[in-house]
Short mmCIF file of C-alpha atoms and ligand atoms in Angstrom, two decimals:
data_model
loop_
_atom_site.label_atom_id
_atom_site.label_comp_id
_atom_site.label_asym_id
_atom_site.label_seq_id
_atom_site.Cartn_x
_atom_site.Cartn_y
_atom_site.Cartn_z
CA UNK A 146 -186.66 -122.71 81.78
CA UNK A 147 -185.30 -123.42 78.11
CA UNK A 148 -184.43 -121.44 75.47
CA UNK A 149 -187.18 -121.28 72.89
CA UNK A 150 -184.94 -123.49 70.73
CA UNK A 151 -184.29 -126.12 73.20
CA UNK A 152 -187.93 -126.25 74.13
CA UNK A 153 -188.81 -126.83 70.48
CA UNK A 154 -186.32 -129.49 70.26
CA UNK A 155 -187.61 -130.63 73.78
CA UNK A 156 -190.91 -131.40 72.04
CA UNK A 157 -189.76 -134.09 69.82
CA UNK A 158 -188.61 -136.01 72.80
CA UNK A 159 -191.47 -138.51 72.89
CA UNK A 160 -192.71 -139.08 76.65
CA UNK A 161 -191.03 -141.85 78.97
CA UNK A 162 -187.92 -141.43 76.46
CA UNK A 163 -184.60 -142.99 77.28
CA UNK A 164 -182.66 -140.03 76.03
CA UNK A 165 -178.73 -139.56 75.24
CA UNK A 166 -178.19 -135.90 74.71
CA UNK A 167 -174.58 -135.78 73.65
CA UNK A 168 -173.17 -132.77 73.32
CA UNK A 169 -175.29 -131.67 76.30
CA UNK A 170 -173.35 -129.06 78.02
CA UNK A 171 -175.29 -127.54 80.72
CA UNK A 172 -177.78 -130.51 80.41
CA UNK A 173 -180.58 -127.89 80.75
CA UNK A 174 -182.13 -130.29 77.88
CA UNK A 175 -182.53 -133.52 80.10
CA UNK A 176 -182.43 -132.09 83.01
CA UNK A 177 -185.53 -130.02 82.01
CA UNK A 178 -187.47 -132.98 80.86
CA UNK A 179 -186.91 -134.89 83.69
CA UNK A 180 -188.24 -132.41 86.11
CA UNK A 181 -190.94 -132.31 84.14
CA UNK A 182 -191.45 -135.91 84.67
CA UNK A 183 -191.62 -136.15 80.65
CA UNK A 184 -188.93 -138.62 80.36
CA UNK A 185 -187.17 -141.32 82.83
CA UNK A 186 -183.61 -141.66 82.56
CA UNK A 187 -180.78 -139.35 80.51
CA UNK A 188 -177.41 -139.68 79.53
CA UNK A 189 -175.52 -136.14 79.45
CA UNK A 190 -172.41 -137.01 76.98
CA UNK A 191 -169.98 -134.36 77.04
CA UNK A 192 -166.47 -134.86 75.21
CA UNK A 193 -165.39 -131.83 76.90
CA UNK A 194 -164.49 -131.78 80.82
CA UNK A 195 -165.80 -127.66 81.31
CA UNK A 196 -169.20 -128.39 80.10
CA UNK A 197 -169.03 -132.12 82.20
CA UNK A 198 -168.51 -130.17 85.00
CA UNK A 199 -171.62 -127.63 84.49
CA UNK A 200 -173.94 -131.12 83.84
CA UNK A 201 -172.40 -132.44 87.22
CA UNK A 202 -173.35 -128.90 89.07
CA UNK A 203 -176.99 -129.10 86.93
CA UNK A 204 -177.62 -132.94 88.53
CA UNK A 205 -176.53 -131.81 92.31
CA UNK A 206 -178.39 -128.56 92.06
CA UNK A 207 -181.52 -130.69 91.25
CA UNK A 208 -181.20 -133.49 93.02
CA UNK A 209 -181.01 -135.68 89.94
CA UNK A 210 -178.55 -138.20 90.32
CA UNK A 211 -180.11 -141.15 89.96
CA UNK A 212 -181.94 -140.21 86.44
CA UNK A 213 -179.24 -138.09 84.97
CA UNK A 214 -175.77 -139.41 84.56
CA UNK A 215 -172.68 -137.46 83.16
CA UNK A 216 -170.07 -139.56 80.51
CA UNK A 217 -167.35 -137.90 79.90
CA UNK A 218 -167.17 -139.25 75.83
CA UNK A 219 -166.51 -138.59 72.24
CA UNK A 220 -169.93 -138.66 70.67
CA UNK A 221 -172.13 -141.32 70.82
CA UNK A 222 -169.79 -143.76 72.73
CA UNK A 223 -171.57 -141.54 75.90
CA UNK A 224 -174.21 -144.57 75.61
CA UNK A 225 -173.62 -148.17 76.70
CA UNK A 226 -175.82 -151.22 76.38
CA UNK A 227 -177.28 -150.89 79.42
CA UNK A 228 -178.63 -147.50 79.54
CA UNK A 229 -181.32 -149.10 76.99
CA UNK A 230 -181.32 -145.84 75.42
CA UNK A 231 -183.78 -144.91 72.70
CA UNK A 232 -183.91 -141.16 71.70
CA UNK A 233 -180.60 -139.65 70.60
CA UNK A 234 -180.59 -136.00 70.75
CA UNK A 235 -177.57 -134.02 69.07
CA UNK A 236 -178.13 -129.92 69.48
CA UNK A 237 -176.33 -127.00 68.71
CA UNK A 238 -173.56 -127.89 66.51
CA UNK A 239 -172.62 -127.42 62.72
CA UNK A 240 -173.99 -130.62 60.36
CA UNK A 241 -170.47 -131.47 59.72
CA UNK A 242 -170.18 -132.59 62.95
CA UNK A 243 -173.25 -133.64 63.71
CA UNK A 244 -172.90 -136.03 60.75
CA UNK A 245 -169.21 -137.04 61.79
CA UNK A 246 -170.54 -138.18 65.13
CA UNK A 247 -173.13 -140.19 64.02
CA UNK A 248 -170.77 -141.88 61.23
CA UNK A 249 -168.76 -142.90 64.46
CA UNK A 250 -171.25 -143.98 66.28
CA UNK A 251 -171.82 -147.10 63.85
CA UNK A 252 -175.41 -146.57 63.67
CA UNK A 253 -175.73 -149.22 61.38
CA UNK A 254 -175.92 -151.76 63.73
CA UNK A 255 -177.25 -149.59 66.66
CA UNK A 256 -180.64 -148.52 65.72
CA UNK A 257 -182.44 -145.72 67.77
CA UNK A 258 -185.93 -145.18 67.93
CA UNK A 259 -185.50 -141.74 67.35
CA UNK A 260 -182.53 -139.32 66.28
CA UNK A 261 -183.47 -135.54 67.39
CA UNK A 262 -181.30 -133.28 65.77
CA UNK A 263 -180.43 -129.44 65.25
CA UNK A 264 -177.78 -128.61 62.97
CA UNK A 265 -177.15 -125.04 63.28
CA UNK A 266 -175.58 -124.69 59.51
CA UNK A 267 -175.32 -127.57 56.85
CA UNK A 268 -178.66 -128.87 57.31
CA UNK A 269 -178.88 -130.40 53.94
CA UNK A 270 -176.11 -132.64 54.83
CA UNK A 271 -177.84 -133.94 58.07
CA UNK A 272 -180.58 -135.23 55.32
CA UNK A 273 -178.33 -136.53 53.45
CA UNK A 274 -176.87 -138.34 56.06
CA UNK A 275 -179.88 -139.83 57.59
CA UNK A 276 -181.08 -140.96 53.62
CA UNK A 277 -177.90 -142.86 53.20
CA UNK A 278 -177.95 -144.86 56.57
CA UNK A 279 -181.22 -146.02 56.80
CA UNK A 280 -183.11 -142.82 58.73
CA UNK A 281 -186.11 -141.35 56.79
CA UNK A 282 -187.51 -137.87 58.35
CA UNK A 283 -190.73 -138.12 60.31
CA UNK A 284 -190.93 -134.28 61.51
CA UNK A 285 -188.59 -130.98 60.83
CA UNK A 286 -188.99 -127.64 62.29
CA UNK A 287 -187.81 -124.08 62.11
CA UNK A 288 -188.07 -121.62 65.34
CA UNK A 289 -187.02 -118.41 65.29
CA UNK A 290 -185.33 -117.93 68.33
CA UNK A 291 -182.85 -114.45 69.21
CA UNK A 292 -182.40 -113.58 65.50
CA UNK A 293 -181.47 -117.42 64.48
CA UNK A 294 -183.57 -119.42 62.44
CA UNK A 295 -183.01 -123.17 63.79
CA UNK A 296 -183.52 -126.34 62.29
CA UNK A 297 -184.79 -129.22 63.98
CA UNK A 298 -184.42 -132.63 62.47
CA UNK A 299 -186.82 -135.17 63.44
CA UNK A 300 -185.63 -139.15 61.84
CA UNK A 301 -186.87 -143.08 62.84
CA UNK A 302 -185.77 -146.37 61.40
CA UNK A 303 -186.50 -146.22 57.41
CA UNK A 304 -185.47 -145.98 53.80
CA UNK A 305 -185.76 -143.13 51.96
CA UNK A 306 -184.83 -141.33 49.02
CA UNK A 307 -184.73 -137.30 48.57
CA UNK A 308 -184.62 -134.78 45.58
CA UNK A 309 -182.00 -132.47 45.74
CA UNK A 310 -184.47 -130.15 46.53
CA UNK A 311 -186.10 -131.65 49.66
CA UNK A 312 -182.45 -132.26 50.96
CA UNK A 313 -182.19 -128.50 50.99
CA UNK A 314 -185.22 -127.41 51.92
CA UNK A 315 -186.72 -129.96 53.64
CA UNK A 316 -189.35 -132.51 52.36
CA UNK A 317 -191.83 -131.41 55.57
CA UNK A 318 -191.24 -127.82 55.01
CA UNK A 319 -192.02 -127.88 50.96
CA UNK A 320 -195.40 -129.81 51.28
CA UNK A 321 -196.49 -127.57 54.80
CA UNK A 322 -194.19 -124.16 55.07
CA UNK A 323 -194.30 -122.71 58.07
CA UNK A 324 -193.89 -119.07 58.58
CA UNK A 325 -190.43 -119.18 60.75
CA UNK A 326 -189.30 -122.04 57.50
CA UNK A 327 -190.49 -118.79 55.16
CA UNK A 328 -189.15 -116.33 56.72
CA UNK A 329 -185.07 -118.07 56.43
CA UNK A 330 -184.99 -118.49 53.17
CA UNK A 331 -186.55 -115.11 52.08
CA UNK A 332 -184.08 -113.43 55.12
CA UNK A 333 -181.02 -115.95 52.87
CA UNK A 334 -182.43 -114.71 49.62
CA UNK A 335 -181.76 -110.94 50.39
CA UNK A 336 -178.69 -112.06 52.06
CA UNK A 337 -177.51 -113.12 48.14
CA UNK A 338 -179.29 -110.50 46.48
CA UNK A 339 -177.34 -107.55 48.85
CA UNK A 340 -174.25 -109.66 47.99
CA UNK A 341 -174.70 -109.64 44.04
CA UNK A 342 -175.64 -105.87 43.87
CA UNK A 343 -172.13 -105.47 45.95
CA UNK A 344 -170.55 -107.66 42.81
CA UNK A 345 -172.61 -105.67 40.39
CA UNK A 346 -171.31 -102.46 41.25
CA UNK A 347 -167.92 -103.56 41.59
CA UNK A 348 -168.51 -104.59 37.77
CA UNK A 349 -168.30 -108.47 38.66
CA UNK A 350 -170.86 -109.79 37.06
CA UNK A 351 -169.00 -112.10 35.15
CA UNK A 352 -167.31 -114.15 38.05
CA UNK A 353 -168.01 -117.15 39.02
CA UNK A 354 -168.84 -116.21 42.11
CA UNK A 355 -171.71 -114.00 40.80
CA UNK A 356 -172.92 -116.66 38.51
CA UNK A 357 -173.07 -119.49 41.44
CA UNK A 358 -174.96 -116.51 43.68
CA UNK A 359 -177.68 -116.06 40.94
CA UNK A 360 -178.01 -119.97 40.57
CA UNK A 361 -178.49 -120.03 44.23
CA UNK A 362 -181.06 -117.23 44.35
CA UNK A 363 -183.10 -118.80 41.99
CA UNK A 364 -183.16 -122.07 43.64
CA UNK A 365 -184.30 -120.36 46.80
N1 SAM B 576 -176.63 -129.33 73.15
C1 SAM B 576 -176.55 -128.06 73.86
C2 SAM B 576 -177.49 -127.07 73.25
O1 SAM B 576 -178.01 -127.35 72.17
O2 SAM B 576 -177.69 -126.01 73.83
C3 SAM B 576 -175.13 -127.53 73.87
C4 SAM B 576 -174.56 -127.12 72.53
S1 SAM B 576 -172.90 -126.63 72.66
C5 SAM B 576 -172.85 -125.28 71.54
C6 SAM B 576 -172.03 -127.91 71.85
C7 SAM B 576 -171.43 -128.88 72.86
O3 SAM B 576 -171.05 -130.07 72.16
C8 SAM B 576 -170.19 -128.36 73.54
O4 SAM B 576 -170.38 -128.38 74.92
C9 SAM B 576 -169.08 -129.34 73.08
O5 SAM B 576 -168.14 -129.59 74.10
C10 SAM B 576 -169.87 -130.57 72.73
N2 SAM B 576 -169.26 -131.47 71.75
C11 SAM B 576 -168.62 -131.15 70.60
N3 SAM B 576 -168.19 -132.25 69.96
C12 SAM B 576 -168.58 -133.31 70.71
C13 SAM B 576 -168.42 -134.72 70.59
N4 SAM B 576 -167.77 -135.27 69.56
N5 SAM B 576 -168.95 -135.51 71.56
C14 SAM B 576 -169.58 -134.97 72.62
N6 SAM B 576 -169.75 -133.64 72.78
C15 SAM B 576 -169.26 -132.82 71.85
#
C-alpha cells in the first residue's frame, strides 16, 4: 500500500515501464508496481547501504528477485546499458539535489523516455533544469498528502522555453489549477503575510527583507 504521494507519483509510471527509481529506499515504489503487474523490471538505486538493505528485505519478502534489483550507487550511475531502462523516477528529495543528480548523470547523451520527479522544495529549479537540457514538461501535479503539498514533475525528450512565471508555478498548473495546486500557494501566501505583520509590528517595514516578502506576495 503507498503513501498517497507515492501512489500519485506511481501514476505517471506509464505501464510495462523499465523503471530506475534512484533514491528508492524502501523500494515500496517499484516494488508496488511490480506486484501490480504495471511494470516489468526495476532498478532500486540506493547510494546509501541502510536503505539498500530495506530494498534487499522488500525483494525477499516478495519474492521479487528476478524483476527488482538493488545497486548500491551514487545517482543515476544505479542504471547500466543493459537494464534498457526507460522511466527515471527521482522522489522525495530537495530540487537541489534532484537537479545535481541528474547534472551527473550526463543526460545529455542518455535520453529517457520519461523523467518522474518530486522535488519536495525548489521546484522551480527542477523546471529550470529540465528547460536547459532538453526536457519539456508533459504533466505536473500537486497532492496533498499528511499536511505536505507535493509536487510531481512529469518531463519527455523536448525543447522548451518557460516564463519566469511558469518556472514557479508551473506551466500545467497556470492554464488548469487544481485545487491541492490552489490551496499551496494561498497556504505560502499567509505563510508571508503572518511573516510581514511580525516585521510590521516590530517597525521593519523598511528592510529588505520586508520589501522582498511583499514582492513575493504579490507574485503569488
Ligand atoms: N524515493 C523514496 C520516496 O520518495 O519515498 C525515498 C525518499 S528518501 C527521503 C531519499 C533517499 O534518497 C534516501 O534513502 C537517500 O539515501 C537517497 N539518496 C540521496 N542522495 C542520493 C544519491 N545521490 N543517489 C542515490 N540515492 C540517494
Amino acid at each position: 500500500h503507498l503513501s498517497k504521494r507515492l501512489a500519485a507519483v506511481a501514476n505517471f509510471v506509464p505501464d510495462g515501464a523499465r523503471l530506475a527509481d534512484i533514491g528508492s529506499d524502501h523500494a515500496y515504489l517499484p516494488a508496488n508496481l511490480l506486484l501490480n503487474n504495471q511494470i516489468s523490471f526495476a532498478i532500486a538505486g540506493e547510494v546509501a547501504p541502510g536503505p539498500l538493505a530495506n530494498v534487499k528485505s522488500e525483494v525477499q519478502r516478495h519474492r521479487l528477485g528476478d524483476r527488482l534489483i538493488p545497486r548500491l550507487a551514487d545517482g543515476l550511475a544505479a542504471i547500466e546499458t543493459n537494464d534498457l531502462i526507460d522511466t527515471v523516477v527521482i522522489a522525495g528529495m530537495g530540487g537541489r539535489l534532484i537537479c545535481q543528480i541528474l547534472t551527473d548523470g550526463q543526460l545529455e547523451t542518455k535520453r529517457y523516455h520519461r523523467l518522474v520527479l518530486q522535488p519536495n522544495i525548489d521546484v522551480d529549479l527542477v523546471r529550470t533544469w529540465l528547460s536547459e537540457n532538453g526536457y519539456r514538461l508533459v504533466d505536473e501535479a500537486v497532492v496533498a498528502d499528511e499536511g505536505h503539498y507535493y509536487e510531481i514533475l512529469v518531463a519527455e525528450p523536448g525543447n522548451v522555453t518557460y516564463s519566469a512565471r511558469e518556472l514557479q508555478f508551473g506551466p500545467y498548473h497556470l492554464t488548469e489549477p487544481s485545487a491541492a495546486w490552489t490551496e499551496k500557494w494561498q497556504r505560502e501566501a499567509n505563510r508571508i503575510e503572518s511573516i510581514m505583520k511580525n516585521l510590521e509590528t516590530a517597525d521593519k517595514t523598511d528592510t529588505e527583507a520586508y520589501q522582498s516578502y511583499q514582492h513575493e506576495l504579490q507574485t503569488i
